mmCIF file of C-alpha atoms in Angstrom:
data_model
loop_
_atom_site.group_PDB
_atom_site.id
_atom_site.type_symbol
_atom_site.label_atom_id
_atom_site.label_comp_id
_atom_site.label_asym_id
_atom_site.label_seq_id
_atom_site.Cartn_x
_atom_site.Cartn_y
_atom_site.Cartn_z
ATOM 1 C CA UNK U 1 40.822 -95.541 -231.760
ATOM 2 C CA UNK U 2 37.193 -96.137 -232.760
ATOM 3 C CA UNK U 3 34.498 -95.251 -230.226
ATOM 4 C CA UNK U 4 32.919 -98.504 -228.746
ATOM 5 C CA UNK U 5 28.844 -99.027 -229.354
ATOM 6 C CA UNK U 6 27.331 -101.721 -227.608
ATOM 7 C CA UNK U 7 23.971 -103.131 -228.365
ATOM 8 C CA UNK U 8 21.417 -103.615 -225.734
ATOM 9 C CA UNK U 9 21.919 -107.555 -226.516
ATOM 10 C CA UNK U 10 25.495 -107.102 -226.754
ATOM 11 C CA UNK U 11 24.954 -105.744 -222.851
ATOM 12 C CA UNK U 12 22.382 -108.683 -222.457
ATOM 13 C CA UNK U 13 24.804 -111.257 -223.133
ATOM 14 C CA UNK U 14 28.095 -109.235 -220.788
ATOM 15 C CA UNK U 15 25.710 -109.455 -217.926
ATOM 16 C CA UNK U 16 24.842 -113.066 -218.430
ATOM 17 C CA UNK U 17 28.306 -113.768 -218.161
ATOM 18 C CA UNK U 18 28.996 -111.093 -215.761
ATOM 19 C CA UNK U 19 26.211 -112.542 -213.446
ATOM 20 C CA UNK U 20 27.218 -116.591 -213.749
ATOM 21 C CA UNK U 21 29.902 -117.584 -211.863
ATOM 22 C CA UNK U 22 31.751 -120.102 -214.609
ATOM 23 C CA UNK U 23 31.786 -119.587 -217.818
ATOM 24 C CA UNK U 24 29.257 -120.591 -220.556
ATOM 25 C CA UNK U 25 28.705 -121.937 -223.851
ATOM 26 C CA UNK U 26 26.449 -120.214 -226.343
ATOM 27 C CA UNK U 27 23.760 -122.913 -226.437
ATOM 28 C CA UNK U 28 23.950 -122.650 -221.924
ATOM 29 C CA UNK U 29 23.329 -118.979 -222.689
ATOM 30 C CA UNK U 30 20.113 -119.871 -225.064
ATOM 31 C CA UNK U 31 19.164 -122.860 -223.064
ATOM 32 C CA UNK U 32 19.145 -120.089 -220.410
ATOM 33 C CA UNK U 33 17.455 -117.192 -222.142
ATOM 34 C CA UNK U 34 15.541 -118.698 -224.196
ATOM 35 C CA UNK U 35 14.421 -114.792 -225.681
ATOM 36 C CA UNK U 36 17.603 -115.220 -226.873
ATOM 37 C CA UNK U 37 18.626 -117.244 -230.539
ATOM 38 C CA UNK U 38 21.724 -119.041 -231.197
ATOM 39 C CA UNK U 39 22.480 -116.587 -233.981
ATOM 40 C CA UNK U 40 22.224 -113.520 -232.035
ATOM 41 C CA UNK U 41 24.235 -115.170 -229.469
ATOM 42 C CA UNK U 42 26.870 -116.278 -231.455
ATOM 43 C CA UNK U 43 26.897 -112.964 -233.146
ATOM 44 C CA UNK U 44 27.382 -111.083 -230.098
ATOM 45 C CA UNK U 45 30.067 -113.212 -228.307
ATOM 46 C CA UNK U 46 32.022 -112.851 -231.948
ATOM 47 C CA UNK U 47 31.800 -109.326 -231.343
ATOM 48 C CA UNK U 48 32.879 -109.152 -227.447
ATOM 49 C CA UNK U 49 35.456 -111.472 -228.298
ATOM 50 C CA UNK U 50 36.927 -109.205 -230.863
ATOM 51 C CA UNK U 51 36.457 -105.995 -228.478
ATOM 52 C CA UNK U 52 38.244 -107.682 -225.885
ATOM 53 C CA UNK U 53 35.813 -107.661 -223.220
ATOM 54 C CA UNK U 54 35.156 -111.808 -222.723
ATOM 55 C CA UNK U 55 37.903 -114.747 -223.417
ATOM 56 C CA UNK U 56 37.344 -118.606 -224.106
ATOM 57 C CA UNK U 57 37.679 -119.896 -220.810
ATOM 58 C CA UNK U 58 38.006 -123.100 -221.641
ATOM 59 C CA UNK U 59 36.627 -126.376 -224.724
ATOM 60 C CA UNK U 60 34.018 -127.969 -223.177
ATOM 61 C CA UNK U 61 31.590 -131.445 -224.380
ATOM 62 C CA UNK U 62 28.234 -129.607 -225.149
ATOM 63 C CA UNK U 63 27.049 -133.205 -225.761
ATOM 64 C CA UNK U 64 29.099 -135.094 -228.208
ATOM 65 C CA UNK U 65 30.555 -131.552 -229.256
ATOM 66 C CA UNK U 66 32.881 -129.531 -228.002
ATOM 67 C CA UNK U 67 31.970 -125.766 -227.795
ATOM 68 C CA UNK U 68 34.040 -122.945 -226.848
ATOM 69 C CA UNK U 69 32.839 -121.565 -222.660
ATOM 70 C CA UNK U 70 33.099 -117.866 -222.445
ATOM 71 C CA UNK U 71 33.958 -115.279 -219.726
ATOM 72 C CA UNK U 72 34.207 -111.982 -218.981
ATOM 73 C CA UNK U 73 37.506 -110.681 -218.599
ATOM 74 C CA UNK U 74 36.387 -107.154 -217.441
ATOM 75 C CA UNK U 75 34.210 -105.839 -214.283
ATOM 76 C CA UNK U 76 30.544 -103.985 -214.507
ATOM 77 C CA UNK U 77 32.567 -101.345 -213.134
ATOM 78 C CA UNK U 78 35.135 -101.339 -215.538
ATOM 79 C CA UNK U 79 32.905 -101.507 -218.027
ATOM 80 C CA UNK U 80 31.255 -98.245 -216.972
ATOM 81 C CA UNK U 81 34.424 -96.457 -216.830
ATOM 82 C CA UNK U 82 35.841 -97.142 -220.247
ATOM 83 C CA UNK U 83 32.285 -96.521 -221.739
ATOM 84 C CA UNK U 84 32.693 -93.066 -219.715
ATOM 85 C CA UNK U 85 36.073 -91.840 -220.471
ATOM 86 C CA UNK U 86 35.431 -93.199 -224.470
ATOM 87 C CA UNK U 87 32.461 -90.530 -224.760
ATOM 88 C CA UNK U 88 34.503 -87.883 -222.679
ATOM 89 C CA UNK U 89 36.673 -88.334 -225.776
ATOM 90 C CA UNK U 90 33.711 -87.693 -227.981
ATOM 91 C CA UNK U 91 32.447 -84.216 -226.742
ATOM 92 C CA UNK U 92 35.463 -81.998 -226.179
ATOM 93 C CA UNK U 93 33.774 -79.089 -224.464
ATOM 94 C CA UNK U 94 33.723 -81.726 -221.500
ATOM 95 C CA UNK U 95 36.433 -81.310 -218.884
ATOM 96 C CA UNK U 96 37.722 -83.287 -216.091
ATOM 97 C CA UNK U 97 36.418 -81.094 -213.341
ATOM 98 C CA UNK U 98 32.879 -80.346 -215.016
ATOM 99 C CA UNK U 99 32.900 -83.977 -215.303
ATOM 100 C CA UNK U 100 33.853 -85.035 -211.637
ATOM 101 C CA UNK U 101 31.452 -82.816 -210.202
ATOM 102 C CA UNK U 102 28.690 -83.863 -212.123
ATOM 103 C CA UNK U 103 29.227 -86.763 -210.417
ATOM 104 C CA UNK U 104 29.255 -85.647 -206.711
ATOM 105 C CA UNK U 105 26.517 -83.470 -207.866
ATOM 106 C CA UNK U 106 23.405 -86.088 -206.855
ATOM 107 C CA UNK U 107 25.198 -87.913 -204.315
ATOM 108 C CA UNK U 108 22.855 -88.446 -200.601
ATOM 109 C CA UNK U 109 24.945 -90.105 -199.111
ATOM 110 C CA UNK U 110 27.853 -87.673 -197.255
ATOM 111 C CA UNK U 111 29.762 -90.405 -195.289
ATOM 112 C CA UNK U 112 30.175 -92.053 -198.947
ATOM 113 C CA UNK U 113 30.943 -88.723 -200.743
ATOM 114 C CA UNK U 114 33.701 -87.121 -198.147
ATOM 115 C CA UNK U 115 35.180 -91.079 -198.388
ATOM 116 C CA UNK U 116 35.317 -90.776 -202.244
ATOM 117 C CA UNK U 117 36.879 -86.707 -202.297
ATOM 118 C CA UNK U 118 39.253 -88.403 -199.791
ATOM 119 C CA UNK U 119 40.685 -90.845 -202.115
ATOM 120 C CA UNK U 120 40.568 -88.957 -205.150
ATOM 121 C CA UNK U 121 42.455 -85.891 -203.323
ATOM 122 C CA UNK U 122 45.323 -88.556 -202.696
ATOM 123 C CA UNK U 123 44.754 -89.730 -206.168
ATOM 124 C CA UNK U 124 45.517 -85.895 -207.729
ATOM 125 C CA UNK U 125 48.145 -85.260 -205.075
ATOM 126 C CA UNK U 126 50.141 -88.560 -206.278
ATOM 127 C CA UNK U 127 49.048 -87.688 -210.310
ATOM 128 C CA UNK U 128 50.505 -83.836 -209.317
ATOM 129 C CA UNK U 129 53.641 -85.307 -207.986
ATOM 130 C CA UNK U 130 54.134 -87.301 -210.736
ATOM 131 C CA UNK U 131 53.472 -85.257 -213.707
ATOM 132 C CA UNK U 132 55.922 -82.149 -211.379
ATOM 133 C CA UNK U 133 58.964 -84.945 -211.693
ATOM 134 C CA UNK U 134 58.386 -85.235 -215.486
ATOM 135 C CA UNK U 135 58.661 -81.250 -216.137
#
């Protein structure tokens, strides 16, 4: 599997959509933004259509037209995470606990960080458990 690269308009555009609570048509998206052209948008939804990240909602009248409405069929968060794990499989000196604790590494806020070891100690103990019953 190729490794995903995302424009800064190709984020532009997934946190339109991300931010909008029905879907939109490319010309709502310029009409919108106007920063924004109708090539580059058109362009870019093409490309987030193909990478599986946004769906045609639904046809909609743009006018006397009818245009293709677009969502988002994944989360900001899951974004982030299968951006993350795609360039963990980039760099393989990178390991899952180097990588974890990176993460707790800047965290302030304790009530939030014992919560989160919490979860992803019953996460581990279930992932042990299974991957025990396969061996």
């Amino acid at each position: 599997m190729h490794s995903r690269r995302f424009t800064g308009r190709d984020l532009d555009i997934l946190q339109i959509l991300w931010n909008t609570s029905d879907s939109m048509t490319a010309l709502e998206i310029v009409k919108q933004y106007p920063e924004l052209t109708m090539n580059t948008v058109q362009a870019v939804l093409r490309k987030l259509l193909k990478e599986g990240l946004i769906k045609i909602n639904r046809i909609v009248y743009s006018g006397t037209v009818l245009s293709r409405s677009f969502a988002s069929i994944i989360s900001p968060e899951e974004f982030v995470i299968l951006q993350m794990k795609e360039n963990v499989k980039e760099i393989d000196t990178v390991n899952k606990i180097s990588f974890v604790t990176a993460l707790f590494e800047d965290e302030t806020d304790t009530e939030k960080a014992l919560k989160e070891i919490e979860e992803l100690e019953a996460m581990l103990s279930e992932k042990k458990d299974m991957l025990k019953n396969k061996i």
